[in-house]
GROMACS .gro file of C-alpha atoms in nm:
model
  273
    1UNK     CA    1   0.000   0.000   0.000
    2UNK     CA    2   0.166   0.318  -0.121
    3UNK     CA    3   0.095   0.637   0.072
    4UNK     CA    4  -0.039   0.948  -0.103
    5UNK     CA    5  -0.065   1.231   0.152
    6UNK     CA    6  -0.265   1.520   0.006
    7UNK     CA    7  -0.192   1.728   0.314
    8UNK     CA    8   0.025   2.029   0.397
    9UNK     CA    9   0.131   1.893   0.738
   10UNK     CA   10   0.222   1.526   0.703
   11UNK     CA   11   0.493   1.409   0.943
   12UNK     CA   12   0.662   1.207   0.669
   13UNK     CA   13   0.675   1.423   0.358
   14UNK     CA   14   0.602   1.776   0.475
   15UNK     CA   15   0.331   1.858   0.223
   16UNK     CA   16   0.538   1.764  -0.081
   17UNK     CA   17   0.228   1.627  -0.256
   18UNK     CA   18  -0.038   1.861  -0.117
   19UNK     CA   19  -0.177   1.974  -0.454
   20UNK     CA   20  -0.393   1.757  -0.679
   21UNK     CA   21  -0.134   1.763  -0.957
   22UNK     CA   22   0.156   1.664  -0.733
   23UNK     CA   23  -0.049   1.393  -0.562
   24UNK     CA   24  -0.150   1.244  -0.897
   25UNK     CA   25   0.209   1.239  -1.019
   26UNK     CA   26   0.321   1.078  -0.694
   27UNK     CA   27   0.046   0.818  -0.715
   28UNK     CA   28   0.150   0.729  -1.070
   29UNK     CA   29   0.512   0.695  -0.955
   30UNK     CA   30   0.408   0.460  -0.673
   31UNK     CA   31   0.211   0.239  -0.911
   32UNK     CA   32   0.506   0.227  -1.150
   33UNK     CA   33   0.726   0.127  -0.855
   34UNK     CA   34   0.500  -0.167  -0.776
   35UNK     CA   35   0.228  -0.047  -0.537
   36UNK     CA   36  -0.078  -0.271  -0.539
   37UNK     CA   37  -0.295  -0.015  -0.359
   38UNK     CA   38  -0.277   0.363  -0.317
   39UNK     CA   39  -0.389   0.507   0.018
   40UNK     CA   40  -0.505   0.865  -0.040
   41UNK     CA   41  -0.545   1.080   0.270
   42UNK     CA   42  -0.646   1.440   0.325
   43UNK     CA   43  -0.601   1.459   0.702
   44UNK     CA   44  -0.269   1.430   0.884
   45UNK     CA   45  -0.286   1.199   1.185
   46UNK     CA   46   0.060   1.279   1.320
   47UNK     CA   47   0.067   1.353   1.696
   48UNK     CA   48  -0.066   1.702   1.760
   49UNK     CA   49  -0.220   1.752   1.415
   50UNK     CA   50  -0.528   1.973   1.380
   51UNK     CA   51  -0.819   1.829   1.183
   52UNK     CA   52  -0.929   1.996   0.856
   53UNK     CA   53  -1.299   2.074   0.815
   54UNK     CA   54  -1.493   1.812   0.612
   55UNK     CA   55  -1.520   2.028   0.301
   56UNK     CA   56  -1.144   2.080   0.295
   57UNK     CA   57  -1.077   1.707   0.331
   58UNK     CA   58  -1.322   1.632   0.049
   59UNK     CA   59  -1.158   1.891  -0.176
   60UNK     CA   60  -0.819   1.732  -0.115
   61UNK     CA   61  -0.898   1.366  -0.174
   62UNK     CA   62  -1.193   1.331  -0.413
   63UNK     CA   63  -1.026   1.479  -0.726
   64UNK     CA   64  -0.715   1.266  -0.666
   65UNK     CA   65  -0.915   0.947  -0.611
   66UNK     CA   66  -1.131   1.015  -0.917
   67UNK     CA   67  -0.833   1.052  -1.149
   68UNK     CA   68  -0.622   0.771  -1.002
   69UNK     CA   69  -0.916   0.530  -1.025
   70UNK     CA   70  -0.980   0.641  -1.383
   71UNK     CA   71  -0.617   0.554  -1.459
   72UNK     CA   72  -0.676   0.202  -1.331
   73UNK     CA   73  -0.519   0.226  -0.986
   74UNK     CA   74  -0.674   0.041  -0.692
   75UNK     CA   75  -0.742   0.316  -0.439
   76UNK     CA   76  -0.799   0.337  -0.067
   77UNK     CA   77  -0.919   0.647   0.116
   78UNK     CA   78  -0.756   0.722   0.449
   79UNK     CA   79  -1.035   0.894   0.641
   80UNK     CA   80  -1.224   0.892   0.970
   81UNK     CA   81  -1.532   1.062   0.827
   82UNK     CA   82  -1.829   0.871   0.683
   83UNK     CA   83  -1.909   1.160   0.450
   84UNK     CA   84  -1.560   1.149   0.299
   85UNK     CA   85  -1.567   0.770   0.278
   86UNK     CA   86  -1.898   0.773   0.088
   87UNK     CA   87  -1.780   1.037  -0.159
   88UNK     CA   88  -1.449   0.857  -0.209
   89UNK     CA   89  -1.611   0.521  -0.282
   90UNK     CA   90  -1.842   0.697  -0.528
   91UNK     CA   91  -1.530   0.845  -0.691
   92UNK     CA   92  -1.374   0.501  -0.734
   93UNK     CA   93  -1.210   0.396  -0.405
   94UNK     CA   94  -1.239   0.026  -0.318
   95UNK     CA   95  -1.104   0.046   0.038
   96UNK     CA   96  -1.183   0.268   0.336
   97UNK     CA   97  -0.887   0.294   0.574
   98UNK     CA   98  -1.035   0.429   0.898
   99UNK     CA   99  -0.759   0.485   1.152
  100UNK     CA  100  -1.021   0.538   1.422
  101UNK     CA  101  -1.174   0.195   1.375
  102UNK     CA  102  -1.516   0.355   1.337
  103UNK     CA  103  -1.495   0.542   1.666
  104UNK     CA  104  -1.458   0.893   1.524
  105UNK     CA  105  -1.779   0.877   1.318
  106UNK     CA  106  -2.060   0.641   1.417
  107UNK     CA  107  -2.197   0.647   1.061
  108UNK     CA  108  -1.883   0.494   0.911
  109UNK     CA  109  -2.002   0.135   0.945
  110UNK     CA  110  -2.332   0.218   0.773
  111UNK     CA  111  -2.146   0.363   0.475
  112UNK     CA  112  -1.920   0.059   0.448
  113UNK     CA  113  -2.210  -0.183   0.482
  114UNK     CA  114  -2.406  -0.001   0.210
  115UNK     CA  115  -2.117   0.035  -0.036
  116UNK     CA  116  -1.952  -0.303   0.016
  117UNK     CA  117  -1.606  -0.143   0.036
  118UNK     CA  118  -1.323  -0.315   0.218
  119UNK     CA  119  -1.279  -0.157   0.562
  120UNK     CA  120  -0.947  -0.134   0.744
  121UNK     CA  121  -1.021  -0.114   1.116
  122UNK     CA  122  -0.724   0.031   1.303
  123UNK     CA  123  -0.672   0.028   1.678
  124UNK     CA  124  -0.729   0.384   1.802
  125UNK     CA  125  -0.813   0.558   2.126
  126UNK     CA  126  -0.812   0.933   2.064
  127UNK     CA  127  -0.748   1.204   1.808
  128UNK     CA  128  -0.396   1.322   1.731
  129UNK     CA  129  -0.402   1.613   1.975
  130UNK     CA  130  -0.457   1.376   2.268
  131UNK     CA  131  -0.350   1.025   2.177
  132UNK     CA  132  -0.006   1.033   2.341
  133UNK     CA  133  -0.129   1.196   2.663
  134UNK     CA  134  -0.242   1.073   3.001
  135UNK     CA  135  -0.412   0.738   3.018
  136UNK     CA  136  -0.436   0.679   2.644
  137UNK     CA  137  -0.107   0.488   2.641
  138UNK     CA  138  -0.195   0.290   2.955
  139UNK     CA  139  -0.285  -0.076   2.898
  140UNK     CA  140  -0.360  -0.250   3.231
  141UNK     CA  141  -0.345  -0.599   3.077
  142UNK     CA  142  -0.052  -0.516   2.849
  143UNK     CA  143  -0.053  -0.353   2.507
  144UNK     CA  144  -0.090  -0.680   2.312
  145UNK     CA  145  -0.397  -0.796   2.502
  146UNK     CA  146  -0.538  -0.444   2.513
  147UNK     CA  147  -0.513  -0.397   2.137
  148UNK     CA  148  -0.649  -0.745   2.069
  149UNK     CA  149  -0.950  -0.695   2.293
  150UNK     CA  150  -1.030  -0.347   2.165
  151UNK     CA  151  -1.002  -0.453   1.801
  152UNK     CA  152  -1.225  -0.753   1.870
  153UNK     CA  153  -1.484  -0.518   2.018
  154UNK     CA  154  -1.475  -0.294   1.710
  155UNK     CA  155  -1.522  -0.599   1.487
  156UNK     CA  156  -1.835  -0.693   1.680
  157UNK     CA  157  -1.978  -0.343   1.640
  158UNK     CA  158  -1.900  -0.342   1.268
  159UNK     CA  159  -2.066  -0.680   1.212
  160UNK     CA  160  -2.372  -0.573   1.410
  161UNK     CA  161  -2.400  -0.270   1.180
  162UNK     CA  162  -2.415  -0.492   0.871
  163UNK     CA  163  -2.050  -0.499   0.764
  164UNK     CA  164  -1.961  -0.847   0.639
  165UNK     CA  165  -1.665  -1.040   0.775
  166UNK     CA  166  -1.505  -1.061   0.432
  167UNK     CA  167  -1.493  -0.680   0.416
  168UNK     CA  168  -1.271  -0.642   0.722
  169UNK     CA  169  -0.896  -0.591   0.756
  170UNK     CA  170  -0.736  -0.515   1.094
  171UNK     CA  171  -0.449  -0.277   1.172
  172UNK     CA  172  -0.276  -0.279   1.514
  173UNK     CA  173  -0.228   0.098   1.499
  174UNK     CA  174   0.145   0.140   1.549
  175UNK     CA  175   0.221   0.485   1.687
  176UNK     CA  176  -0.136   0.562   1.787
  177UNK     CA  177  -0.173   0.588   2.166
  178UNK     CA  178   0.141   0.377   2.207
  179UNK     CA  179   0.491   0.444   2.331
  180UNK     CA  180   0.795   0.337   2.132
  181UNK     CA  181   0.842   0.030   2.353
  182UNK     CA  182   0.474  -0.062   2.324
  183UNK     CA  183   0.503  -0.058   1.944
  184UNK     CA  184   0.781  -0.316   1.963
  185UNK     CA  185   0.584  -0.527   2.210
  186UNK     CA  186   0.285  -0.515   1.978
  187UNK     CA  187   0.491  -0.622   1.678
  188UNK     CA  188   0.637  -0.911   1.874
  189UNK     CA  189   0.287  -1.013   1.981
  190UNK     CA  190   0.119  -0.957   1.646
  191UNK     CA  191  -0.004  -1.315   1.647
  192UNK     CA  192  -0.271  -1.214   1.897
  193UNK     CA  193  -0.421  -0.976   1.640
  194UNK     CA  194  -0.382  -1.230   1.359
  195UNK     CA  195  -0.564  -1.487   1.574
  196UNK     CA  196  -0.883  -1.281   1.543
  197UNK     CA  197  -0.905  -1.434   1.196
  198UNK     CA  198  -0.891  -1.131   0.968
  199UNK     CA  199  -0.627  -1.004   0.724
  200UNK     CA  200  -0.379  -0.767   0.889
  201UNK     CA  201  -0.236  -0.440   0.756
  202UNK     CA  202   0.070  -0.289   0.925
  203UNK     CA  203   0.180   0.072   0.887
  204UNK     CA  204   0.526   0.120   1.037
  205UNK     CA  205   0.691   0.329   0.767
  206UNK     CA  206   0.900   0.621   0.899
  207UNK     CA  207   0.726   0.623   1.238
  208UNK     CA  208   0.885   0.767   1.549
  209UNK     CA  209   0.954   0.435   1.721
  210UNK     CA  210   1.198   0.361   1.436
  211UNK     CA  211   1.357   0.700   1.491
  212UNK     CA  212   1.399   0.618   1.860
  213UNK     CA  213   1.558   0.283   1.779
  214UNK     CA  214   1.809   0.452   1.548
  215UNK     CA  215   1.880   0.749   1.778
  216UNK     CA  216   2.216   0.920   1.786
  217UNK     CA  217   2.445   0.865   2.088
  218UNK     CA  218   2.301   1.179   2.251
  219UNK     CA  219   1.949   1.037   2.223
  220UNK     CA  220   1.835   1.249   1.928
  221UNK     CA  221   1.593   1.039   1.718
  222UNK     CA  222   1.691   0.956   1.362
  223UNK     CA  223   1.519   1.210   1.130
  224UNK     CA  224   1.210   1.099   0.940
  225UNK     CA  225   1.385   1.096   0.603
  226UNK     CA  226   1.657   0.859   0.733
  227UNK     CA  227   1.440   0.576   0.870
  228UNK     CA  228   1.365   0.399   0.543
  229UNK     CA  229   1.621   0.118   0.571
  230UNK     CA  230   1.479   0.012   0.907
  231UNK     CA  231   1.129   0.029   0.765
  232UNK     CA  232   1.221  -0.197   0.474
  233UNK     CA  233   1.382  -0.448   0.711
  234UNK     CA  234   1.067  -0.454   0.921
  235UNK     CA  235   0.853  -0.495   0.608
  236UNK     CA  236   1.050  -0.806   0.512
  237UNK     CA  237   0.997  -0.959   0.856
  238UNK     CA  238   0.625  -0.884   0.838
  239UNK     CA  239   0.601  -1.025   0.485
  240UNK     CA  240   0.767  -1.343   0.606
  241UNK     CA  241   0.483  -1.397   0.851
  242UNK     CA  242   0.223  -1.337   0.579
  243UNK     CA  243   0.057  -1.009   0.670
  244UNK     CA  244  -0.207  -0.895   0.421
  245UNK     CA  245  -0.059  -0.553   0.358
  246UNK     CA  246   0.234  -0.320   0.421
  247UNK     CA  247   0.161   0.052   0.426
  248UNK     CA  248   0.482   0.223   0.311
  249UNK     CA  249   0.620   0.549   0.177
  250UNK     CA  250   0.910   0.408  -0.026
  251UNK     CA  251   0.736   0.153  -0.247
  252UNK     CA  252   1.035   0.093  -0.474
  253UNK     CA  253   1.272  -0.001  -0.190
  254UNK     CA  254   1.012  -0.228  -0.031
  255UNK     CA  255   0.923  -0.404  -0.356
  256UNK     CA  256   1.291  -0.450  -0.442
  257UNK     CA  257   1.352  -0.613  -0.104
  258UNK     CA  258   1.047  -0.837  -0.145
  259UNK     CA  259   1.166  -0.939  -0.493
  260UNK     CA  260   1.500  -1.050  -0.347
  261UNK     CA  261   1.322  -1.236  -0.067
  262UNK     CA  262   1.097  -1.419  -0.313
  263UNK     CA  263   1.389  -1.504  -0.542
  264UNK     CA  264   1.567  -1.667  -0.251
  265UNK     CA  265   1.278  -1.895  -0.178
  266UNK     CA  266   0.998  -1.711  -0.003
  267UNK     CA  267   0.675  -1.913   0.017
  268UNK     CA  268   0.474  -1.896  -0.304
  269UNK     CA  269   0.161  -1.814  -0.107
  270UNK     CA  270   0.111  -1.554   0.162
  271UNK     CA  271  -0.017  -1.209   0.234
  272UNK     CA  272   0.236  -0.945   0.131
  273UNK     CA  273   0.340  -0.956  -0.230
   0.00000   0.00000   0.00000
């Protein structure tokens, strides 16, 4: 899953593709590099980010989705708003990637049930301005069990709203209401999420827990634009366990690494390509 941020304040690319024209060119480059799916988002979810109004989010993503879908790309919309999800599916998106797991907008599940789109349910506890504060990173039973239980609860709500099991993909929500150490614990315990029986998408690319791992001797985290090698290494490990999808910024590097892995005898069947 290649990332197309149509935002001026993304943590990873600093608004480099914030216009429709730049986002379209970037999307085409990602497809040429081997992306199977393009995730188009109009709202930054980095810690501390301020939400755009719905009209602004719609203006950012719908023209990009419309054109990319017309060019034959398989498109996902990265949104927490049912209104944006509905308009995006109408414009040609096949997947709704809701980082709030349906918590931010109670109408999201109705839209997904009515359209039949694939829904990525991510583990989430609060919006970006709050998610790293106070009790949001506290998991009394441990982060692995906490994420598993909360995702299972969101699945039950989605199914009760009419979403079919075959529409669902789960995302453990790395970086959302989790400390750096909790992200590593969650990755090590990913089997608990996989045991829920749904495909799993993981988005680790360029996130701060990688920057902390690669920190300089004085403790300064590795800058965002110098975390890609670690992200590719993690993608290979996740591919080896058969996750459904890898959400990445550098599609070419990830696909190249996966090509080498497959050439050396990776299983013929599995999740990540």
